[in-house]
Amino acid sequence: MSITNPPTSNDACLSIVHSLMCHRQGGESETFAKRAIESLVKKLKEKKDELDSLITAITTNGAHPSKCVTIQRTLDGRLQVAGRKGFPHVIYARLWRWPDLHKNELKHVKYCQFAFDLKCDSVCVNPYHYERVVSPGIDLSGLTLSGSGPSGLMVKDEYDYEGQQSLSSSEGHMQTIQHPPSRPVAPEAFSTPSMLPPAEGSSSASTSAFSSIAVGPTNAGSSWTRNSNFPPTVPPHQNGHLQHHPPMAHPAHFWPVHNEIAFQPPISNHPAPEYWCSIAYFEMDVQVGETFKVPSSCPIVTVDGYVDPSGGDRFCLGQLSNVHRTEAIERARLHIGKGVQLECKGEGDVWVRCLSDHAVFVQSYYLDREAGRAPGDAVHKIYPSAYIKVFDLRQCHRQMQQQAATAQAAAAAQAAAVAGNIPGPGSVGGIAPAISLSAAAGIGVDDLRRLCILRMSFVKGWGPDYPRQSIKETPCWIEIHLHRALQLLDEVLHTMPIADPTPLD
C-alpha cells in the first residue's frame, strides 16, 4: 500500500498498519510502534468512520480536518502496550508527531469532544486533536533526544529507563524534574572521593559541580574543608534543560588545590558527629527494621536490595522482613538491585549516584532551588548512572537562619499586633496584622528539621505524573537524616529560639 494511495477502513488490518507505520516519527522502536498501531487499528475496526478519520489525519499530516478517534478509558487512564503503560493520547502523539513529548505538554484543541483531560468514558487519541504547549521561559530548541538509553520507553513506565530528556510539568502544585546521566559513567570512576574537574558545557547542576571540590574526610576527626559558597539562586534552566548532568572524571585539569573555595572555614567549630547520617527504611507509611546509622569514618554508603548483612558502609534492604508486606511491595523490592550510593563531601554536602537499573525519586530542597522551584514543590527523578548533588550544607544553614529569624520576628510582631501596639491604619484592634503575620509565625522546629532530611523512593515515583500523591504511598523508600545539618540547626535554635506554633484564639 503506497503512501500516496492511503488505505480505507475496509482494507485489511495489515495494510492499514503498514501505511500508518510509514508516518511514524522514529522516537519509538519499530517493534513497539507496530504493536501500538496494531492494537489501535483492531480497536477501531468496528468503528469505521473513526478509523477512516485516523487514516486521513495521519496520512495527510493533519492537513485535512478529522473527527475524534476514541478508545475506552481504562481505570487508571493508562494504556498497556508491549508490557509498558502510558497515557494513550501521549503514546500516539509521540508515535506520529513529537517523539520527545512529555505528557504535560499536551493540550487538546477546542473542538475535540473526547480529549483525555475531559475525563469521558472514551479517550480521543487523534494526534491532531492535541497541541504541544511548552512552559513559559523554556526554549525547546535546546532539547535533544538522548541516545544513551533504550528508545521508546513511556513516561509512566517506572521500571524502565526513559531514553529521552523530557520537560517537566508546569501544572499543579508539584512536578517531576528529570535528572538523566549525560553519558554512561563507569561505577569505578567515583569509587573513592576525588577532586572534581570543572564542568564542561552542562546545565545548572554542573554549575554546582564547580563548587563541589570533593574532599571526603577519612575519619570523624578530620578537619573540615568547605565545598561551596556561590550565590543561593542558580539559573534554573540553561538551553531549555531542567536536567542536571553528572560531572565526569577527567585524568587532568582538576581545580587547583589553592582554589579559595577549598579553604573556606567550617560553618561551625562544633566537632563532627559520630555518624554523618541515619537512614530509615519504609514500606508505604510503615518503618521496616531499625534505623541504620552511618559512621563519619564511612563518607560513602551504599543502600541496596540485596540480602547480605548490613554494616559500616552498606545497608541491605533485601534482608529486612515485614509481615504486612504486599505482593506489590515485594515486586517493587525486586527492582531495587544495586540501589544508590550516598556520598558525604566536605563538611556535609551530599551527592547521590544511582547504581540501580531503575530510576530513584528524590525529595530535595537543594534540587528544588536549583530548578527554580519552591521548597517541596518538586520530585526529582534520578536516572541510572546519574551522579548528582542533592544537599548543600551551607545553603541549608542560610535557610535555617533566615526561617528562624523570620519566625522569631513574626512571632514578636504578632504579639505586638494582638496587643494593638503597631501604629498605622491596620492596627485597629490588632486583628488584621496578627492574621497577616500568622503564617510566618507558624514556622516551627519541625519545619526547620525538614531542611535536614532527604527522602528517596526506589523504582516508583509520586506526584502528578504518577498514581501516588505522596512518598508514603510508594512501596519502598528511605528517609535520610543528616546529622551535621541537625547539629547546625541545634546551634541556630540556641541563638534564636522559636516557639512551636500556636493557633490564634
Short mmCIF file of C-alpha atoms in Angstrom, two decimals:
data_model
loop_
_atom_site.label_atom_id
_atom_site.label_comp_id
_atom_site.label_asym_id
_atom_site.label_seq_id
_atom_site.Cartn_x
_atom_site.Cartn_y
_atom_site.Cartn_z
CA MET A 1 0.00 0.00 0.00
CA SER A 2 1.70 3.22 -1.09
CA ILE A 3 1.62 6.38 0.93
CA THR A 4 0.05 8.26 -1.99
CA ASN A 5 -2.83 5.75 -2.01
CA PRO A 6 -3.84 5.57 1.64
CA PRO A 7 -5.97 2.62 2.75
CA THR A 8 -9.54 2.83 3.99
CA SER A 9 -11.29 1.17 6.90
CA ASN A 10 -12.42 -1.60 4.52
CA ASP A 11 -8.83 -2.74 3.90
CA ALA A 12 -7.11 -5.49 5.87
CA CYS A 13 -5.60 -4.53 9.23
CA LEU A 14 -2.13 -5.43 7.96
CA SER A 15 -2.37 -2.94 5.09
CA ILE A 16 -3.62 -0.17 7.38
CA VAL A 17 -0.87 -0.82 9.93
CA HIS A 18 1.79 -0.84 7.21
CA SER A 19 0.59 2.50 5.87
CA LEU A 20 0.42 4.14 9.31
CA MET A 21 3.88 2.79 10.19
CA CYS A 22 5.29 4.77 7.27
CA HIS A 23 4.34 8.01 9.06
CA ARG A 24 5.84 7.31 12.48
CA GLN A 25 8.43 9.79 13.74
CA GLY A 26 11.04 7.29 14.90
CA GLY A 27 11.10 8.08 18.61
CA GLU A 28 9.79 4.61 19.45
CA SER A 29 11.32 1.27 18.49
CA GLU A 30 9.81 -0.34 15.40
CA THR A 31 8.51 -3.27 17.46
CA PHE A 32 6.77 -1.06 19.99
CA ALA A 33 5.32 1.22 17.29
CA LYS A 34 3.91 -1.74 15.37
CA ARG A 35 2.32 -3.23 18.48
CA ALA A 36 0.78 0.12 19.42
CA ILE A 37 -0.61 0.75 15.94
CA GLU A 38 -1.92 -2.82 15.57
CA SER A 39 -3.69 -2.52 18.92
CA LEU A 40 -5.33 0.75 17.90
CA VAL A 41 -6.42 -0.43 14.45
CA LYS A 42 -8.02 -3.56 15.93
CA LYS A 43 -9.92 -1.47 18.48
CA LEU A 44 -11.22 0.79 15.68
CA LYS A 45 -12.12 -1.95 13.17
CA GLU A 46 -15.76 -1.86 14.31
CA LYS A 47 -15.83 1.97 14.20
CA LYS A 48 -15.10 2.51 10.52
CA ASP A 49 -15.74 6.26 10.50
CA GLU A 50 -13.21 6.81 13.28
CA LEU A 51 -10.66 4.53 11.64
CA ASP A 52 -11.06 6.50 8.41
CA SER A 53 -10.58 9.71 10.40
CA LEU A 54 -7.34 8.33 11.86
CA ILE A 55 -6.05 7.27 8.45
CA THR A 56 -6.90 10.68 6.99
CA ALA A 57 -5.28 12.59 9.86
CA ILE A 58 -2.04 10.58 9.80
CA THR A 59 -1.56 10.21 6.05
CA THR A 60 -2.21 13.93 5.43
CA ASN A 61 -0.20 15.09 8.46
CA GLY A 62 -3.30 16.82 9.79
CA ALA A 63 -3.86 18.85 6.64
CA HIS A 64 -7.49 17.67 6.41
CA PRO A 65 -9.99 18.06 9.27
CA SER A 66 -10.66 14.82 11.14
CA LYS A 67 -13.06 13.60 13.80
CA CYS A 68 -12.27 12.19 17.26
CA VAL A 69 -10.64 8.76 17.26
CA THR A 70 -11.65 7.12 20.52
CA ILE A 71 -10.79 4.11 22.64
CA GLN A 72 -12.21 3.04 26.00
CA ARG A 73 -10.70 4.79 29.04
CA THR A 74 -9.08 2.36 31.49
CA LEU A 75 -9.46 2.57 35.27
CA ASP A 76 -6.15 4.35 35.81
CA GLY A 77 -6.29 6.17 32.46
CA ARG A 78 -3.24 4.36 31.11
CA LEU A 79 -2.87 2.02 28.15
CA GLN A 80 -0.64 -1.04 28.22
CA VAL A 81 1.34 -1.78 25.09
CA ALA A 82 4.06 -4.43 24.86
CA GLY A 83 4.21 -4.72 28.64
CA ARG A 84 4.56 -0.99 29.23
CA LYS A 85 1.99 1.53 30.35
CA GLY A 86 1.46 5.10 29.23
CA PHE A 87 -1.29 7.61 28.61
CA PRO A 88 -2.90 6.70 25.26
CA HIS A 89 -3.03 10.19 23.76
CA VAL A 90 0.66 10.66 24.64
CA ILE A 91 1.68 7.30 23.13
CA TYR A 92 0.14 8.09 19.74
CA ALA A 93 1.19 11.76 19.76
CA ARG A 94 4.77 10.56 20.22
CA LEU A 95 4.42 7.96 17.50
CA TRP A 96 3.17 10.33 14.82
CA ARG A 97 4.09 13.88 15.86
CA TRP A 98 6.57 14.60 18.69
CA PRO A 99 8.92 11.75 19.70
CA ASP A 100 10.38 13.79 22.63
CA LEU A 101 6.99 14.74 24.05
CA HIS A 102 6.25 14.91 27.79
CA LYS A 103 2.65 14.19 28.75
CA ASN A 104 2.16 17.56 30.45
CA GLU A 105 2.93 19.41 27.22
CA LEU A 106 -0.31 18.32 25.53
CA LYS A 107 -3.40 20.49 25.31
CA HIS A 108 -6.48 19.42 23.35
CA VAL A 109 -7.99 21.58 20.62
CA LYS A 110 -11.36 23.19 21.35
CA TYR A 111 -13.37 21.01 19.00
CA CYS A 112 -12.14 17.71 20.49
CA GLN A 113 -15.12 16.17 22.32
CA PHE A 114 -13.33 13.25 23.98
CA ALA A 115 -9.98 14.74 24.95
CA PHE A 116 -8.09 12.94 27.72
CA ASP A 117 -8.48 15.86 30.14
CA LEU A 118 -12.27 15.88 29.75
CA LYS A 119 -12.47 12.61 31.74
CA CYS A 120 -15.01 11.00 29.40
CA ASP A 121 -15.52 7.24 29.26
CA SER A 122 -13.81 7.30 25.86
CA VAL A 123 -10.46 8.96 25.11
CA CYS A 124 -9.56 10.64 21.83
CA VAL A 125 -6.14 9.54 20.58
CA ASN A 126 -6.15 11.52 17.33
CA PRO A 127 -2.70 13.20 17.48
CA TYR A 128 -4.02 16.17 15.50
CA HIS A 129 -6.63 16.90 18.17
CA TYR A 130 -3.83 17.96 20.52
CA GLU A 131 -1.36 20.81 20.51
CA ARG A 132 2.04 20.92 22.14
CA VAL A 133 2.28 23.61 24.80
CA VAL A 134 5.64 24.47 26.33
CA SER A 135 6.05 26.01 29.77
CA PRO A 136 6.85 29.76 29.66
CA GLY A 137 10.52 30.59 29.55
CA ILE A 138 11.63 27.20 28.28
CA ASP A 139 13.33 27.02 24.92
CA LEU A 140 12.50 23.83 23.04
CA SER A 141 15.35 24.35 20.59
CA GLY A 142 17.83 23.14 23.18
CA LEU A 143 16.09 19.83 23.76
CA THR A 144 17.59 16.76 22.19
CA LEU A 145 16.70 13.10 22.22
CA SER A 146 19.29 11.23 24.24
CA GLY A 147 20.62 8.03 22.74
CA SER A 148 22.10 6.72 25.99
CA GLY A 149 19.14 4.55 26.92
CA PRO A 150 16.71 2.24 25.18
CA SER A 151 14.36 4.12 22.88
CA GLY A 152 10.62 4.19 23.08
CA LEU A 153 10.03 3.98 26.81
CA MET A 154 6.93 5.54 28.33
CA VAL A 155 6.95 8.39 30.84
CA LYS A 156 4.77 6.27 33.11
CA ASP A 157 6.88 3.15 32.71
CA GLU A 158 8.62 3.36 36.05
CA TYR A 159 10.54 0.12 35.72
CA ASP A 160 12.35 1.30 32.59
CA TYR A 161 14.91 3.93 31.77
CA GLU A 162 13.49 6.75 29.68
CA GLY A 163 15.75 7.37 26.76
CA GLN A 164 14.65 10.98 26.45
CA GLN A 165 15.13 14.19 28.35
CA SER A 166 11.54 15.19 28.94
CA LEU A 167 10.39 18.53 30.18
CA SER A 168 8.58 18.65 33.49
CA SER A 169 5.03 19.60 34.22
CA SER A 170 4.21 23.21 34.90
CA GLU A 171 0.74 22.31 36.05
CA GLY A 172 -0.43 21.57 39.57
CA HIS A 173 1.40 22.05 42.84
CA MET A 174 4.22 19.59 42.25
CA GLN A 175 6.21 18.46 39.25
CA THR A 176 8.65 15.69 38.41
CA ILE A 177 12.02 17.07 37.32
CA GLN A 178 14.21 14.58 35.48
CA HIS A 179 17.95 14.08 36.02
CA PRO A 180 19.38 11.72 33.38
CA PRO A 181 23.11 11.00 33.04
CA SER A 182 24.72 12.96 30.22
CA ARG A 183 26.64 9.88 29.14
CA PRO A 184 27.45 6.48 30.69
CA VAL A 185 29.51 6.73 33.87
CA ALA A 186 31.68 3.83 34.94
CA PRO A 187 30.82 2.95 38.57
CA GLU A 188 34.50 2.70 39.49
CA ALA A 189 35.08 6.25 38.27
CA PHE A 190 33.78 7.57 41.58
CA SER A 191 34.61 4.67 43.87
CA THR A 192 36.56 6.99 46.16
CA PRO A 193 36.20 10.72 46.84
CA SER A 194 38.40 12.66 44.47
CA MET A 195 38.94 16.11 43.11
CA LEU A 196 36.28 17.00 40.56
CA PRO A 197 37.03 18.79 37.29
CA PRO A 198 35.41 21.99 36.08
CA ALA A 199 32.04 21.47 34.45
CA GLU A 200 32.10 21.42 30.68
CA GLY A 201 29.08 22.79 28.86
CA SER A 202 26.47 21.32 31.16
CA SER A 203 23.44 22.64 32.97
CA SER A 204 22.70 24.06 36.40
CA ALA A 205 23.91 21.08 38.38
CA SER A 206 27.17 21.37 36.58
CA THR A 207 27.29 24.89 37.93
CA SER A 208 27.04 23.32 41.34
CA ALA A 209 29.74 20.86 40.26
CA PHE A 210 32.03 23.90 40.04
CA SER A 211 31.61 24.36 43.76
CA SER A 212 31.98 20.69 44.58
CA ILE A 213 35.64 20.10 45.14
CA ALA A 214 35.34 16.71 46.75
CA VAL A 215 37.35 16.12 49.88
CA GLY A 216 35.98 13.03 51.62
CA PRO A 217 37.36 13.00 55.19
CA THR A 218 38.80 9.65 56.22
CA ASN A 219 37.79 9.89 59.86
CA ALA A 220 35.48 11.74 62.18
CA GLY A 221 38.24 13.98 63.41
CA SER A 222 39.31 15.25 60.00
CA SER A 223 39.45 18.97 59.58
CA TRP A 224 36.56 20.34 57.54
CA THR A 225 37.21 21.55 54.00
CA ARG A 226 34.45 23.62 52.51
CA ASN A 227 32.87 22.92 49.16
CA SER A 228 30.58 25.75 48.27
CA ASN A 229 29.85 29.41 48.69
CA PHE A 230 28.19 30.53 45.50
CA PRO A 231 25.03 32.63 45.40
CA PRO A 232 21.94 30.79 46.65
CA THR A 233 19.96 31.23 43.46
CA VAL A 234 21.25 29.50 40.33
CA PRO A 235 19.50 29.99 36.99
CA PRO A 236 17.02 27.11 36.74
CA HIS A 237 17.36 26.47 33.00
CA GLN A 238 20.16 26.60 30.53
CA ASN A 239 19.44 25.68 26.92
CA GLY A 240 15.94 24.70 27.98
CA HIS A 241 17.10 21.87 30.23
CA LEU A 242 15.71 21.13 33.65
CA GLN A 243 18.10 18.20 33.88
CA HIS A 244 21.31 18.19 35.87
CA HIS A 245 24.10 16.28 34.18
CA PRO A 246 26.64 14.43 36.32
CA PRO A 247 30.19 15.74 36.48
CA MET A 248 32.68 13.47 34.74
CA ALA A 249 36.07 12.30 35.91
CA HIS A 250 38.94 13.56 33.75
CA PRO A 251 42.57 12.46 34.07
CA ALA A 252 43.81 16.05 34.25
CA HIS A 253 42.80 19.72 34.53
CA PHE A 254 41.43 19.44 38.04
CA TRP A 255 40.67 22.53 40.04
CA PRO A 256 43.95 23.57 41.67
CA VAL A 257 44.19 22.90 45.40
CA HIS A 258 44.98 26.54 46.08
CA ASN A 259 41.45 27.50 44.92
CA GLU A 260 39.98 29.66 47.68
CA ILE A 261 36.76 27.62 47.73
CA ALA A 262 38.67 24.63 49.07
CA PHE A 263 39.85 26.64 52.07
CA GLN A 264 36.62 28.12 53.29
CA PRO A 265 36.31 27.86 57.05
CA PRO A 266 33.79 25.43 58.51
CA ILE A 267 30.33 26.74 59.29
CA SER A 268 30.71 25.62 62.89
CA ASN A 269 33.63 24.69 65.14
CA HIS A 270 31.49 22.04 66.81
CA PRO A 271 33.20 18.61 66.44
CA ALA A 272 31.94 16.37 63.68
CA PRO A 273 29.14 13.99 64.68
CA GLU A 274 29.99 10.34 65.27
CA TYR A 275 27.54 9.39 62.50
CA TRP A 276 27.12 11.61 59.44
CA CYS A 277 23.63 10.32 58.67
CA SER A 278 20.96 7.85 59.74
CA ILE A 279 18.74 6.01 57.26
CA ALA A 280 15.24 4.69 57.98
CA TYR A 281 13.58 2.29 55.52
CA PHE A 282 9.82 2.42 54.90
CA GLU A 283 7.25 0.38 53.02
CA MET A 284 4.28 2.64 52.37
CA ASP A 285 3.82 4.50 55.68
CA VAL A 286 5.41 1.86 57.95
CA GLN A 287 9.07 1.81 59.00
CA VAL A 288 10.64 -1.62 58.50
CA GLY A 289 13.68 -2.64 60.53
CA GLU A 290 15.94 -0.50 62.68
CA THR A 291 17.33 2.89 61.68
CA PHE A 292 20.76 2.43 60.10
CA LYS A 293 23.50 4.84 61.24
CA VAL A 294 26.46 5.59 59.00
CA PRO A 295 29.75 6.40 60.79
CA SER A 296 31.58 9.56 59.80
CA SER A 297 34.54 7.29 59.00
CA CYS A 298 32.46 5.96 56.05
CA PRO A 299 31.77 9.00 53.83
CA ILE A 300 30.27 6.72 51.15
CA VAL A 301 27.39 4.37 51.97
CA THR A 302 25.51 2.02 49.64
CA VAL A 303 21.81 1.25 50.10
CA ASP A 304 20.85 -1.78 48.01
CA GLY A 305 18.23 -4.52 47.71
CA TYR A 306 20.45 -7.49 48.50
CA VAL A 307 20.25 -9.84 51.48
CA ASP A 308 23.80 -9.57 52.83
CA PRO A 309 24.16 -8.44 56.46
CA SER A 310 24.19 -4.66 56.82
CA GLY A 311 27.05 -2.82 58.47
CA GLY A 312 29.51 0.02 58.14
CA ASP A 313 29.17 1.42 54.65
CA ARG A 314 26.36 -0.83 53.38
CA PHE A 315 22.65 -1.00 54.23
CA CYS A 316 21.00 -4.07 52.64
CA LEU A 317 17.22 -3.78 52.40
CA GLY A 318 16.67 -7.27 51.00
CA GLN A 319 17.19 -8.94 54.36
CA LEU A 320 14.52 -6.88 56.16
CA SER A 321 11.24 -8.70 56.81
CA ASN A 322 7.74 -7.27 57.12
CA VAL A 323 4.72 -9.46 57.96
CA HIS A 324 2.42 -6.89 56.32
CA ARG A 325 4.35 -6.79 53.04
CA THR A 326 2.08 -6.96 49.99
CA GLU A 327 2.77 -8.59 46.64
CA ALA A 328 3.11 -5.14 45.02
CA ILE A 329 5.78 -4.13 47.54
CA GLU A 330 7.57 -7.44 47.03
CA ARG A 331 7.63 -6.86 43.27
CA ALA A 332 8.99 -3.34 43.65
CA ARG A 333 11.71 -4.52 46.07
CA LEU A 334 12.97 -6.95 43.42
CA HIS A 335 13.89 -3.94 41.27
CA ILE A 336 16.00 -2.09 43.88
CA GLY A 337 19.05 -4.12 42.83
CA LYS A 338 22.32 -2.24 43.35
CA GLY A 339 20.35 0.68 44.76
CA VAL A 340 22.07 4.00 45.40
CA GLN A 341 25.31 5.35 46.77
CA LEU A 342 25.22 8.32 49.14
CA GLU A 343 28.40 10.33 49.50
CA CYS A 344 29.16 12.94 52.15
CA LYS A 345 31.62 15.56 50.93
CA GLY A 346 33.38 18.26 52.86
CA GLU A 347 31.56 19.44 55.95
CA GLY A 348 28.25 17.88 54.98
CA ASP A 349 27.26 18.20 51.32
CA VAL A 350 25.60 15.06 49.96
CA TRP A 351 25.77 13.51 46.49
CA VAL A 352 23.77 10.57 45.14
CA ARG A 353 24.74 8.06 42.49
CA CYS A 354 22.03 5.77 41.13
CA LEU A 355 23.56 2.29 40.80
CA SER A 356 20.23 0.57 40.17
CA ASP A 357 18.93 -0.33 36.73
CA HIS A 358 15.85 1.73 37.58
CA ALA A 359 15.37 5.38 38.49
CA VAL A 360 15.06 6.66 42.04
CA PHE A 361 12.87 9.60 43.06
CA VAL A 362 14.19 12.21 45.48
CA GLN A 363 12.72 14.97 47.60
CA SER A 364 15.49 17.56 47.90
CA TYR A 365 15.12 21.23 48.82
CA TYR A 366 18.53 21.87 47.27
CA LEU A 367 17.46 20.49 43.89
CA ASP A 368 14.16 22.38 44.18
CA ARG A 369 16.10 25.61 44.49
CA GLU A 370 18.47 24.69 41.66
CA ALA A 371 15.43 24.14 39.43
CA GLY A 372 13.87 27.45 40.47
CA ARG A 373 11.08 25.75 42.42
CA ALA A 374 9.69 26.45 45.88
CA PRO A 375 10.91 24.02 48.60
CA GLY A 376 8.95 20.78 48.49
CA ASP A 377 7.41 21.73 45.15
CA ALA A 378 9.02 19.02 43.02
CA VAL A 379 10.01 15.37 42.86
CA HIS A 380 13.37 14.68 41.24
CA LYS A 381 13.74 11.59 39.06
CA ILE A 382 17.37 10.45 39.07
CA TYR A 383 18.22 8.01 36.32
CA PRO A 384 20.57 5.02 36.37
CA SER A 385 24.26 6.07 36.34
CA ALA A 386 23.40 9.69 37.19
CA TYR A 387 25.61 11.30 39.84
CA ILE A 388 24.11 14.41 41.35
CA LYS A 389 24.37 16.72 44.32
CA VAL A 390 21.21 16.62 46.44
CA PHE A 391 22.17 18.59 49.56
CA ASP A 392 24.27 21.70 50.21
CA LEU A 393 25.07 22.29 53.88
CA ARG A 394 25.91 25.98 53.55
CA GLN A 395 22.72 26.72 51.67
CA CYS A 396 20.74 24.73 54.25
CA HIS A 397 22.35 26.70 57.08
CA ARG A 398 21.45 30.01 55.46
CA GLN A 399 17.88 28.82 55.04
CA MET A 400 17.69 27.75 58.69
CA GLN A 401 18.91 31.13 59.87
CA GLN A 402 16.53 33.01 57.59
CA GLN A 403 13.47 30.96 58.56
CA ALA A 404 14.28 31.01 62.27
CA ALA A 405 14.84 34.80 62.20
CA THR A 406 11.64 35.30 60.21
CA ALA A 407 9.63 33.16 62.62
CA GLN A 408 11.09 34.91 65.67
CA ALA A 409 10.45 38.39 64.27
CA ALA A 410 6.96 37.45 63.09
CA ALA A 411 6.04 35.98 66.48
CA ALA A 412 7.17 39.15 68.22
CA ALA A 413 5.32 41.34 65.72
CA GLN A 414 2.23 39.16 66.02
CA ALA A 415 2.21 39.55 69.80
CA ALA A 416 2.56 43.32 69.40
CA ALA A 417 -0.23 43.37 66.82
CA VAL A 418 -2.62 41.44 69.06
CA ALA A 419 -1.85 43.94 71.82
CA GLY A 420 -2.60 46.78 69.39
CA ASN A 421 0.91 48.22 69.62
CA ILE A 422 1.56 48.52 65.88
CA PRO A 423 0.79 52.06 64.68
CA GLY A 424 -0.98 52.67 61.42
CA PRO A 425 -4.40 52.11 59.82
CA GLY A 426 -4.10 48.31 60.04
CA SER A 427 -3.64 48.31 63.79
CA VAL A 428 -7.26 48.80 64.86
CA GLY A 429 -7.91 46.04 67.34
CA GLY A 430 -4.68 44.35 66.26
CA ILE A 431 -6.63 41.76 64.24
CA ALA A 432 -5.55 42.34 60.62
CA PRO A 433 -1.79 42.48 61.24
CA ALA A 434 -1.99 39.46 63.53
CA ILE A 435 -3.61 37.39 60.81
CA SER A 436 -1.13 38.55 58.17
CA LEU A 437 1.78 37.56 60.40
CA SER A 438 0.36 34.21 61.47
CA ALA A 439 1.85 32.27 58.54
CA ALA A 440 5.39 33.46 59.23
CA ALA A 441 4.97 32.99 62.97
CA GLY A 442 3.71 29.47 62.28
CA ILE A 443 7.19 28.20 61.37
CA GLY A 444 8.10 25.59 63.97
CA VAL A 445 11.07 23.39 64.79
CA ASP A 446 9.63 20.56 62.68
CA ASP A 447 9.64 22.85 59.63
CA LEU A 448 13.33 23.57 60.16
CA ARG A 449 14.14 19.89 60.75
CA ARG A 450 12.73 19.09 57.30
CA LEU A 451 15.59 21.11 55.81
CA CYS A 452 17.97 18.47 57.22
CA ILE A 453 16.17 15.44 55.75
CA LEU A 454 16.27 13.77 52.33
CA ARG A 455 13.64 11.30 51.14
CA MET A 456 14.16 8.84 48.33
CA SER A 457 11.83 6.29 46.72
CA PHE A 458 13.10 3.28 44.79
CA VAL A 459 11.55 2.34 41.43
CA LYS A 460 8.18 4.06 41.96
CA GLY A 461 7.57 7.80 41.76
CA TRP A 462 4.90 10.01 43.25
CA GLY A 463 3.24 13.32 42.40
CA PRO A 464 1.02 14.36 39.46
CA ASP A 465 2.86 12.15 36.94
CA TYR A 466 2.10 9.02 38.95
CA PRO A 467 -0.90 7.40 40.68
CA ARG A 468 0.68 8.05 44.11
CA GLN A 469 0.36 11.56 45.55
CA SER A 470 2.76 11.11 48.48
CA ILE A 471 6.02 9.26 49.07
CA LYS A 472 4.17 7.39 51.84
CA GLU A 473 2.15 5.70 49.09
CA THR A 474 5.27 4.28 47.40
CA PRO A 475 6.22 0.66 48.09
CA CYS A 476 9.82 1.14 49.26
CA TRP A 477 11.59 4.35 50.27
CA ILE A 478 14.17 5.72 52.67
CA GLU A 479 14.42 8.82 54.85
CA ILE A 480 17.93 10.18 55.44
CA HIS A 481 18.61 12.40 58.46
CA LEU A 482 21.78 14.47 58.03
CA HIS A 483 23.45 14.83 61.40
CA ARG A 484 25.81 17.74 60.68
CA ALA A 485 22.85 19.77 59.45
CA LEU A 486 20.90 18.83 62.57
CA GLN A 487 23.87 19.96 64.69
CA LEU A 488 23.81 23.33 62.95
CA LEU A 489 20.05 23.57 63.48
CA ASP A 490 20.58 22.99 67.19
CA GLU A 491 23.07 25.87 67.25
CA VAL A 492 20.69 28.14 65.33
CA LEU A 493 17.84 27.38 67.75
CA HIS A 494 20.08 28.16 70.73
CA THR A 495 21.00 31.56 69.32
CA MET A 496 17.45 32.44 68.20
CA PRO A 497 14.94 30.14 69.90
CA ILE A 498 11.50 29.87 68.30
CA ALA A 499 8.39 28.53 69.96
CA ASP A 500 6.32 25.80 68.36
CA PRO A 501 3.43 27.45 66.51
CA THR A 502 0.21 28.00 68.42
CA PRO A 503 -3.06 28.91 66.73
CA LEU A 504 -4.61 32.33 67.21
CA ASP A 505 -7.56 32.48 69.59
#
